[in-house]
Short mmCIF file of C-alpha atoms and ligand atoms in Angstrom, two decimals:
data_model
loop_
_atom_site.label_atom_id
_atom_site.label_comp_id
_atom_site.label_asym_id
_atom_site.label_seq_id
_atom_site.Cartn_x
_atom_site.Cartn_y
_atom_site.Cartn_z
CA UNK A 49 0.00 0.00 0.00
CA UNK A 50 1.48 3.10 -0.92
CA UNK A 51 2.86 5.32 1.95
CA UNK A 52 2.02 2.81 4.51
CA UNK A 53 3.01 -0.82 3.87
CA UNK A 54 7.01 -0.92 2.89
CA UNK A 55 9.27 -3.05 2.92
CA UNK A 56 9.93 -2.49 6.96
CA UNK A 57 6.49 -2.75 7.63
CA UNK A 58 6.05 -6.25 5.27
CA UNK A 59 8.84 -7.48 7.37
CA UNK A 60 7.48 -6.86 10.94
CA UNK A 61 3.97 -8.19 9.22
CA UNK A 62 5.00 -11.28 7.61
CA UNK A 63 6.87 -11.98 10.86
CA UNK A 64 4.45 -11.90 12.99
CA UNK A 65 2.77 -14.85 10.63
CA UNK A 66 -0.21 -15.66 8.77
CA UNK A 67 0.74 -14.03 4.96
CA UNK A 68 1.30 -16.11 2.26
CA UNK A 69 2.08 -13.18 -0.37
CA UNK A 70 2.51 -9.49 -0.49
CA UNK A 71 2.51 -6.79 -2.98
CA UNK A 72 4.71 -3.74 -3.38
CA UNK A 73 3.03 -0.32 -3.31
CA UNK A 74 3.01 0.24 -6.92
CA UNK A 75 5.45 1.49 -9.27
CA UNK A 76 4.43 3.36 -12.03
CA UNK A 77 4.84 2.80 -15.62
CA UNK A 78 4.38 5.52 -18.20
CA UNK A 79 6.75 5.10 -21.30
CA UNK A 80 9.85 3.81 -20.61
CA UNK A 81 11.80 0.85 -18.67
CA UNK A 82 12.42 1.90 -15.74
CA UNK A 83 16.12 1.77 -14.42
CA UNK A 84 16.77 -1.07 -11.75
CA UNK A 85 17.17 1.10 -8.75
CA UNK A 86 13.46 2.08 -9.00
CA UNK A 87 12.47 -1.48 -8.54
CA UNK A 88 15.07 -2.10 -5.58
CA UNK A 89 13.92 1.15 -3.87
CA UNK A 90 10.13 0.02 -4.04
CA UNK A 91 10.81 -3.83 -3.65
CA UNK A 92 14.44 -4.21 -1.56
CA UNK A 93 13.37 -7.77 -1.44
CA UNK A 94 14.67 -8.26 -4.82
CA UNK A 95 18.18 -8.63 -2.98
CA UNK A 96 17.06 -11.43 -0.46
CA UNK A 97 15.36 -13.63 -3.18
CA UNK A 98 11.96 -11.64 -3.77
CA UNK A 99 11.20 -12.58 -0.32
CA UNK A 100 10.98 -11.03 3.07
CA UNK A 101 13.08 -11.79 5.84
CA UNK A 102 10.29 -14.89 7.14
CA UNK A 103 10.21 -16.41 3.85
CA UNK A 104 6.86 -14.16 2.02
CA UNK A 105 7.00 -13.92 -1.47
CA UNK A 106 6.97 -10.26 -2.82
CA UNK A 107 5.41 -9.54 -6.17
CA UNK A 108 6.12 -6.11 -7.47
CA UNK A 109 3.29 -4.41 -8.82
CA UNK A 110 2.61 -2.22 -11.82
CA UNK A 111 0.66 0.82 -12.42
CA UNK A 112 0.22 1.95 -16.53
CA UNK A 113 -1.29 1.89 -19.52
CA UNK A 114 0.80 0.81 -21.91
CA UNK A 115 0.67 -2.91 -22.41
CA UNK A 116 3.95 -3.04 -24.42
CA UNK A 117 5.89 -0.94 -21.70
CA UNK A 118 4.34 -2.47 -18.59
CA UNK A 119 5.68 -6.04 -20.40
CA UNK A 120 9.28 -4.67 -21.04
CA UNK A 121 9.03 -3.53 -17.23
CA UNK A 122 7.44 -6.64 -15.90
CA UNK A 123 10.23 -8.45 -17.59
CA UNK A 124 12.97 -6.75 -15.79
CA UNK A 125 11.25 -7.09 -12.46
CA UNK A 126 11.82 -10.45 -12.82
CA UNK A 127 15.07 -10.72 -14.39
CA UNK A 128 15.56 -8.68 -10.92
CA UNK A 129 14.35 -11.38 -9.02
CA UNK A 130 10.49 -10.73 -8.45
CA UNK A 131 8.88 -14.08 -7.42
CA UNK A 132 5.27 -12.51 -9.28
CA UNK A 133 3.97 -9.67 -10.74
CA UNK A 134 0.95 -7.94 -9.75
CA UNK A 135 -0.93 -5.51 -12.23
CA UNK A 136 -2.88 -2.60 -10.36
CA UNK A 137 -5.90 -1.71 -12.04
CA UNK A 138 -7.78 -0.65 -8.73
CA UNK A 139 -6.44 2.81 -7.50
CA UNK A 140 -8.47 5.62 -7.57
CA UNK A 141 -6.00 8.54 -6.90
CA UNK A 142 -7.04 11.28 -9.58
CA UNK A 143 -3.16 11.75 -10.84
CA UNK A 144 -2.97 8.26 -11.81
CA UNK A 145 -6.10 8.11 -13.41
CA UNK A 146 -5.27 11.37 -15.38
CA UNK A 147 -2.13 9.38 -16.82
CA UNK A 148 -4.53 6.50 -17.78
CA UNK A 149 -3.71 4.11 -14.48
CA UNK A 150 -5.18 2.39 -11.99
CA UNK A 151 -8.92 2.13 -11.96
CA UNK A 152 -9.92 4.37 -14.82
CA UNK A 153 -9.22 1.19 -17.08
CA UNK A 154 -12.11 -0.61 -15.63
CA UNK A 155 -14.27 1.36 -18.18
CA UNK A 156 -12.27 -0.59 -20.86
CA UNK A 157 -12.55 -4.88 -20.34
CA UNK A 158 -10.80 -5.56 -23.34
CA UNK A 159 -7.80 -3.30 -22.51
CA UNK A 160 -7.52 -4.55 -19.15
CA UNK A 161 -7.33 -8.20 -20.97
CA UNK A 162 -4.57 -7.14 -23.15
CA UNK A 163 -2.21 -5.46 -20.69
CA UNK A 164 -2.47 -8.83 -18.51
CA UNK A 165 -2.16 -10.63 -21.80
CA UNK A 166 0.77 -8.83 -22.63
CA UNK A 167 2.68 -9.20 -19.20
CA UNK A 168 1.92 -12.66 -19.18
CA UNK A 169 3.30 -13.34 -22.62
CA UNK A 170 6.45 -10.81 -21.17
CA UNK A 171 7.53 -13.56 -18.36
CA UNK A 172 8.34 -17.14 -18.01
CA UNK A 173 5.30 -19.28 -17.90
CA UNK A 174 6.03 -20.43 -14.29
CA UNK A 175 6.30 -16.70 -13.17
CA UNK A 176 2.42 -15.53 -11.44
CA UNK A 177 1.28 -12.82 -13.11
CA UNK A 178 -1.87 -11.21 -10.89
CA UNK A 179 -3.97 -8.67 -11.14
CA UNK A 180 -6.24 -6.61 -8.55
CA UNK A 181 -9.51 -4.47 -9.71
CA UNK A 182 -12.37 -2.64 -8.24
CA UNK A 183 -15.96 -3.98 -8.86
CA UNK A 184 -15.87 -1.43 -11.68
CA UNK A 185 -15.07 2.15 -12.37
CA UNK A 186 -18.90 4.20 -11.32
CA UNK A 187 -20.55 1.01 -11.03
CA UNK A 188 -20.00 -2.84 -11.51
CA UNK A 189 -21.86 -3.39 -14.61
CA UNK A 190 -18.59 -4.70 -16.39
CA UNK A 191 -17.15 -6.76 -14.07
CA UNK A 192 -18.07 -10.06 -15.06
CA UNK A 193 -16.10 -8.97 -18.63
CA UNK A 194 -13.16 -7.55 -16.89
CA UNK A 195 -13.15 -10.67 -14.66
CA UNK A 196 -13.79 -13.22 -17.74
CA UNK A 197 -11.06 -10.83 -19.72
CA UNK A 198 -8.44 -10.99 -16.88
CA UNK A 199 -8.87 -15.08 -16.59
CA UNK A 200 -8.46 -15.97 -20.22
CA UNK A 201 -5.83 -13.51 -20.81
CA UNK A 202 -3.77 -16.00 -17.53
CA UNK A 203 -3.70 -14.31 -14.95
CA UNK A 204 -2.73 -16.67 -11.93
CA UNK A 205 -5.09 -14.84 -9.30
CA UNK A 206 -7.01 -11.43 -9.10
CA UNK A 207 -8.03 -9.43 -5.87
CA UNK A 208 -11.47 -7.87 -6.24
CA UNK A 209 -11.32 -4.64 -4.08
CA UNK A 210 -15.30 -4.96 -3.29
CA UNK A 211 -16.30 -1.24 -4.47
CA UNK A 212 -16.04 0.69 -7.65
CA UNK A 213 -13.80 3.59 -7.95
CA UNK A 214 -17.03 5.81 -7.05
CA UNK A 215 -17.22 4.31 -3.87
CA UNK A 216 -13.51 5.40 -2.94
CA UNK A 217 -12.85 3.73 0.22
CA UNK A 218 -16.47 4.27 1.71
CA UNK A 219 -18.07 1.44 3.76
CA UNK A 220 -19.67 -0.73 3.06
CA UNK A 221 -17.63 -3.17 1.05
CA UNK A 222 -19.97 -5.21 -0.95
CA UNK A 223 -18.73 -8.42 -1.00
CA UNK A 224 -21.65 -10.20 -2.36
CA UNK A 225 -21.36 -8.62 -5.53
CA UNK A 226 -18.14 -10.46 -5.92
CA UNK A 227 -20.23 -13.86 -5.76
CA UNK A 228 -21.21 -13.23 -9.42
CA UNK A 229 -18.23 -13.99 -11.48
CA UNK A 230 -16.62 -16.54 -8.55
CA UNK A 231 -17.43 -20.42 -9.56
CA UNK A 232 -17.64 -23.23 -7.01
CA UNK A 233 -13.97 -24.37 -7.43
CA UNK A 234 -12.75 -20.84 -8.05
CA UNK A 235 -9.58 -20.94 -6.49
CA UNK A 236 -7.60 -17.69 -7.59
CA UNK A 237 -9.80 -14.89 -6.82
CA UNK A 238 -8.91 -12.63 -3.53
CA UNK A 239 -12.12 -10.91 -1.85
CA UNK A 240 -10.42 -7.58 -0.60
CA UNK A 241 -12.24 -4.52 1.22
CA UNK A 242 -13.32 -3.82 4.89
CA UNK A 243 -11.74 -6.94 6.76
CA UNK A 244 -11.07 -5.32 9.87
CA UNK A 245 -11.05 -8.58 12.50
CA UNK A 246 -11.63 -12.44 12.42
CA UNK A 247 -15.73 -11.38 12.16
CA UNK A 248 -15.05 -9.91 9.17
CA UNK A 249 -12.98 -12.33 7.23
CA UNK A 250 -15.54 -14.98 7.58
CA UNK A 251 -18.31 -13.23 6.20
CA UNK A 252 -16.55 -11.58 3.44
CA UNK A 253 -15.73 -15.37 2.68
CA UNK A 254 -19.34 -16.56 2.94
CA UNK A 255 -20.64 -13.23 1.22
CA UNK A 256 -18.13 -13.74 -1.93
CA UNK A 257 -17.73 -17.63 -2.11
CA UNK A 258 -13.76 -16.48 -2.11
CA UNK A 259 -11.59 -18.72 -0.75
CA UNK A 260 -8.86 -16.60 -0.38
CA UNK A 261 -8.52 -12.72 0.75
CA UNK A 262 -6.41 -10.06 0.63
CA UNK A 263 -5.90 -7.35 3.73
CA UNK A 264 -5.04 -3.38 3.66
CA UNK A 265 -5.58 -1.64 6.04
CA UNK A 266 -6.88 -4.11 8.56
CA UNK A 267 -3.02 -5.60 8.65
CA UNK A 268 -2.08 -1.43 10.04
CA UNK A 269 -4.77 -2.00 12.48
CA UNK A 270 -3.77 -5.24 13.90
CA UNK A 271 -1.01 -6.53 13.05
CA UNK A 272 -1.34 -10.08 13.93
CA UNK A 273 -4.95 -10.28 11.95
CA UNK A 274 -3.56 -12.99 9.49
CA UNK A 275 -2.71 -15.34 11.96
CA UNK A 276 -5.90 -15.08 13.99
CA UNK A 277 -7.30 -15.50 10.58
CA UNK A 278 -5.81 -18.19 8.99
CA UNK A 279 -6.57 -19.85 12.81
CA UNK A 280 -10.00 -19.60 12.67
CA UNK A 281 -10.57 -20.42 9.12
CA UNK A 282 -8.50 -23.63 9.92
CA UNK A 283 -11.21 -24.32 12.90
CA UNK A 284 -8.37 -23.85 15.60
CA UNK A 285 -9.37 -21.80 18.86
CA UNK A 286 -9.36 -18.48 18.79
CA UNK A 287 -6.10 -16.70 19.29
CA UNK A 288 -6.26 -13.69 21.68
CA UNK A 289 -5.47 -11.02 19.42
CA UNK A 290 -1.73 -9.15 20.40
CA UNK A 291 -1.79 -7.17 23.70
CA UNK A 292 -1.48 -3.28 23.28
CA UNK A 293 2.28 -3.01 25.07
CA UNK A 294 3.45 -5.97 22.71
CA UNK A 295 2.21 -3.86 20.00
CA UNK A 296 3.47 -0.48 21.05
CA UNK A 297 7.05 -2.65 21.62
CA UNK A 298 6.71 -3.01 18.10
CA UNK A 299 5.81 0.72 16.99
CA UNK A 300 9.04 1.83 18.79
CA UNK A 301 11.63 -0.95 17.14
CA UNK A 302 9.58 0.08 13.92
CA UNK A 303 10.09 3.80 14.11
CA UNK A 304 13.94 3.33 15.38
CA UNK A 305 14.43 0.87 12.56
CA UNK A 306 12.72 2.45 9.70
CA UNK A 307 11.12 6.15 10.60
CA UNK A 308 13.54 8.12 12.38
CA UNK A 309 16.46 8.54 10.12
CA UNK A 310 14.94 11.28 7.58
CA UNK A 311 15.66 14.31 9.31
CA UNK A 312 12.73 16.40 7.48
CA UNK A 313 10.36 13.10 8.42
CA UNK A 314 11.08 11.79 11.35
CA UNK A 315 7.71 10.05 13.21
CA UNK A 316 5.86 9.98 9.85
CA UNK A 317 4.96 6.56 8.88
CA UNK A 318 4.74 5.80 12.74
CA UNK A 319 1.83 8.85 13.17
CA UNK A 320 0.31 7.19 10.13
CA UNK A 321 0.14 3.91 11.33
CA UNK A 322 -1.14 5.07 15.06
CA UNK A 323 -4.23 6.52 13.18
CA UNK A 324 -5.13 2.75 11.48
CA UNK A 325 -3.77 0.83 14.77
CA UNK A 326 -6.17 3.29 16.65
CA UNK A 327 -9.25 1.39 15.53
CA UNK A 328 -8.29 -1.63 17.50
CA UNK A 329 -6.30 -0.26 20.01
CA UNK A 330 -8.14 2.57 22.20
CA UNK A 331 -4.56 3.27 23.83
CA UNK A 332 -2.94 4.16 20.27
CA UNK A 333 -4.68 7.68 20.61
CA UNK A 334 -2.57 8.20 23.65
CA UNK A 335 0.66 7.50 22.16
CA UNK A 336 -1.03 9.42 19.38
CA UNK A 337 -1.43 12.40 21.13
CA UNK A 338 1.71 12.51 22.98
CA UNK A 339 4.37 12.37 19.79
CA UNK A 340 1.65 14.40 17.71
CA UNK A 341 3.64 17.39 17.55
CA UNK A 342 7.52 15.51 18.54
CA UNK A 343 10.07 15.89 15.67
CA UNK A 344 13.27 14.78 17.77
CA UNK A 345 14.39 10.84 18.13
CA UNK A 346 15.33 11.21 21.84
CA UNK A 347 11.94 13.09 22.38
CA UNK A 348 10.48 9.92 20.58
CA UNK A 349 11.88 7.66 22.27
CA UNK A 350 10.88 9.28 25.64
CA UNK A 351 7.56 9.65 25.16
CA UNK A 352 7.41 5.70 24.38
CA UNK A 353 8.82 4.94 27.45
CA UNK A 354 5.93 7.42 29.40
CA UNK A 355 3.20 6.19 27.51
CA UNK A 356 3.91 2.60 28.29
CA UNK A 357 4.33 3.68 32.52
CA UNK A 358 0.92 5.84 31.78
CA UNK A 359 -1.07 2.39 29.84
CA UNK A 360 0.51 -0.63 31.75
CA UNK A 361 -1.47 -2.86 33.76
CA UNK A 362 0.86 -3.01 36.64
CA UNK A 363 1.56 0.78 37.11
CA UNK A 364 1.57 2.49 40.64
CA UNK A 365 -1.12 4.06 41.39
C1 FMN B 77 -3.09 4.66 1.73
C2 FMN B 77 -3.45 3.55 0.79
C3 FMN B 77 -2.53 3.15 -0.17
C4 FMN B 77 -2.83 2.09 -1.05
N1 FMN B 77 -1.90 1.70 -1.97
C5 FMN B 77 -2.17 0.64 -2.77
C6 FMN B 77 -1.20 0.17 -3.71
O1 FMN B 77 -0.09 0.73 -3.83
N2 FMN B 77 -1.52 -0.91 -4.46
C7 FMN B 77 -2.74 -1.55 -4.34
O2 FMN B 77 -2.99 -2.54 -5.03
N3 FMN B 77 -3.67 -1.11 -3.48
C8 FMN B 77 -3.41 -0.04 -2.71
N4 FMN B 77 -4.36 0.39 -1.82
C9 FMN B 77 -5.65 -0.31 -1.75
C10 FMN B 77 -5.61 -1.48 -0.76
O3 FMN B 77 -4.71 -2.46 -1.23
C11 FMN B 77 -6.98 -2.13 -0.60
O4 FMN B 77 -7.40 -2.63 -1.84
C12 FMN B 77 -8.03 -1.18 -0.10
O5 FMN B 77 -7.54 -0.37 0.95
C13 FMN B 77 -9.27 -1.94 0.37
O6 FMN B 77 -8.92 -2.91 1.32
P1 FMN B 77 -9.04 -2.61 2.91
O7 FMN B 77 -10.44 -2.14 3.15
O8 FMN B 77 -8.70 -3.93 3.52
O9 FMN B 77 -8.04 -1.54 3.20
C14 FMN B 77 -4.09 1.45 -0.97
C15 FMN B 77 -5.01 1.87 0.00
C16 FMN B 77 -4.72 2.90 0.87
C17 FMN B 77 -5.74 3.33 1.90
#
């Protein structure tokens, strides 16, 4: 996700468990091949094998038009070592879509087809090519096209984001429109959209007939959803879900690791990822609020330390 889930953050994710894949944020593609340190900068897991540290696949995904030039880049993401390649025809942001990206394609099926069908042809039959849409662009009238386009042009699996690009990122996600164009042995299509908890996953199963899913922003918010996932789906008991301090442990290694070096940014990425964590963790708002307006490491670090005395169970009264 772009901004928010790097390669630090697919690191502490896939190590806490439950992910079988992840995706880059994307890279766009306009009209030319890209030079290899764009792909290392978006995807440093090209150096350790396409993988992350626990062993996760990475698939670098593309944002473009331009079928021939998103199959000259695909190609070199996997010369570069990219275990997959996953084609981004759901973003809504308005400067991609002016450049002819993302989810303003939906309005065309057939070119959706042919950029797949192009990047597929571009890399070596055993590499997956994917591919991750909306329900449609203002409404979902096309989708079982785009979806029948996307299949027969071999793609390996596609995420359906459950709402057009009209919808944004508005609730509700509406997973049973996905059930349409998913068959009864359909095993490579993603349900994706509003799977905040272990609730949630189920029924966006039931609702879609998916198999599989695909997190956003419910992996910010809690960190250790996979796992409690992929527990329940596999009938275990339920896990307890990761206590606050464990988490906030984790916010602070994160933001020394990964978020405090740029002096002109220090504490961004860890603000931004308070605000999703906030909607499972009531306590996040505290830390929140007290390195809101803290631009200094050492001030960083201190205020960790007094948030955990002010949240933890044990504290004096
Ligand atoms: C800040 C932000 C950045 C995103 N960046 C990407 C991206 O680079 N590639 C992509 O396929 N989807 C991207 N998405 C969309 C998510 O992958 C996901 O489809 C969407 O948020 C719906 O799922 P959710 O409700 O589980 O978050 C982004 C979403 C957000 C909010």
């Amino acid at each position: 996700m772009e901004g928010v889930i790097d390669a630090p953050m697919r690191r502490l994710l896939t190590g806490l468990g439950g992910y079988s894949r992840c995706v880059t944020e994307f890279i766009r593609v306009t009209t030319v091949l890209l030079p290899e340190k764009v792909f290392l900068r978006l995807c440093p897991e090209l150096e350790t094998d396409g993988q992350t540290e626990s062993g996760v696949p990475v698939y670098t995904q593309l944002l473009g038009s331009n079928a021939q030039c998103l199959a000259a880049n695909a190609r070199r993401a996997v010369e570069l070592g990219a275990p997959g390649v996953d084609l981004n025809f759901g973003c809504p942001a308005k400067t991609v879509n002016n450049s002819l990206g993302g989810s303003i394609l939906l309005r065309e099926p057939q070119k959706v087809a042919s950029i797949v069908r192009a990047v597929r042809d571009a890399v070596p039959a055993e590499v997956p090519v994917t591919a991750k849409i909306r329900l449609g662009y203002d409404n979902s009238d096309a989708l079982a096209e785009i979806v029948q386009g996307v299949r027969e042009a071999g793609a390996t699996e596609l995420a359906i984001h459950a709402r057009t690009k009209f919808d944004g990122y508005k609730p509700p996600a509406w997973w049973a429109e996905v059930a349409s164009v998913v068959q009864p042995d359909d095993n490579m299509t993603y349900i994706n959209g509003e799977i905040w908890n272990v609730d949630d996953s189920v029924r966006a199963r039931l609702a879609s007939g998916c198999r599989h899913l695909m997190l956003g922003r419910g992996a910010l918010a809690a960190p250790d959803l996979a796992l409690r996932i992929r527990a329940a789906a596999a009938g275990q008991a339920p896990l307890a879900p990761m206590a606050w301090l464990d988490i906030s442990q984790h916010v602070e290694a994160q933001f020394l690791r990964s978020d405090s070096q740029s002096p002109r940014h220090v504490g961004n990425r860890t603000k931004q990822w308070l605000a999703y964590l906030k909607r499972t963790y009531p306590e996040a708002n505290e830390l929140f609020a007290r390195l809101r307006t803290l631009r200094d490491v050492n001030a960083m670090v201190a205020a960790f330390a007094e948030h955990r005395r002010a949240v933890s169970p044990d504290r004096l009264a």
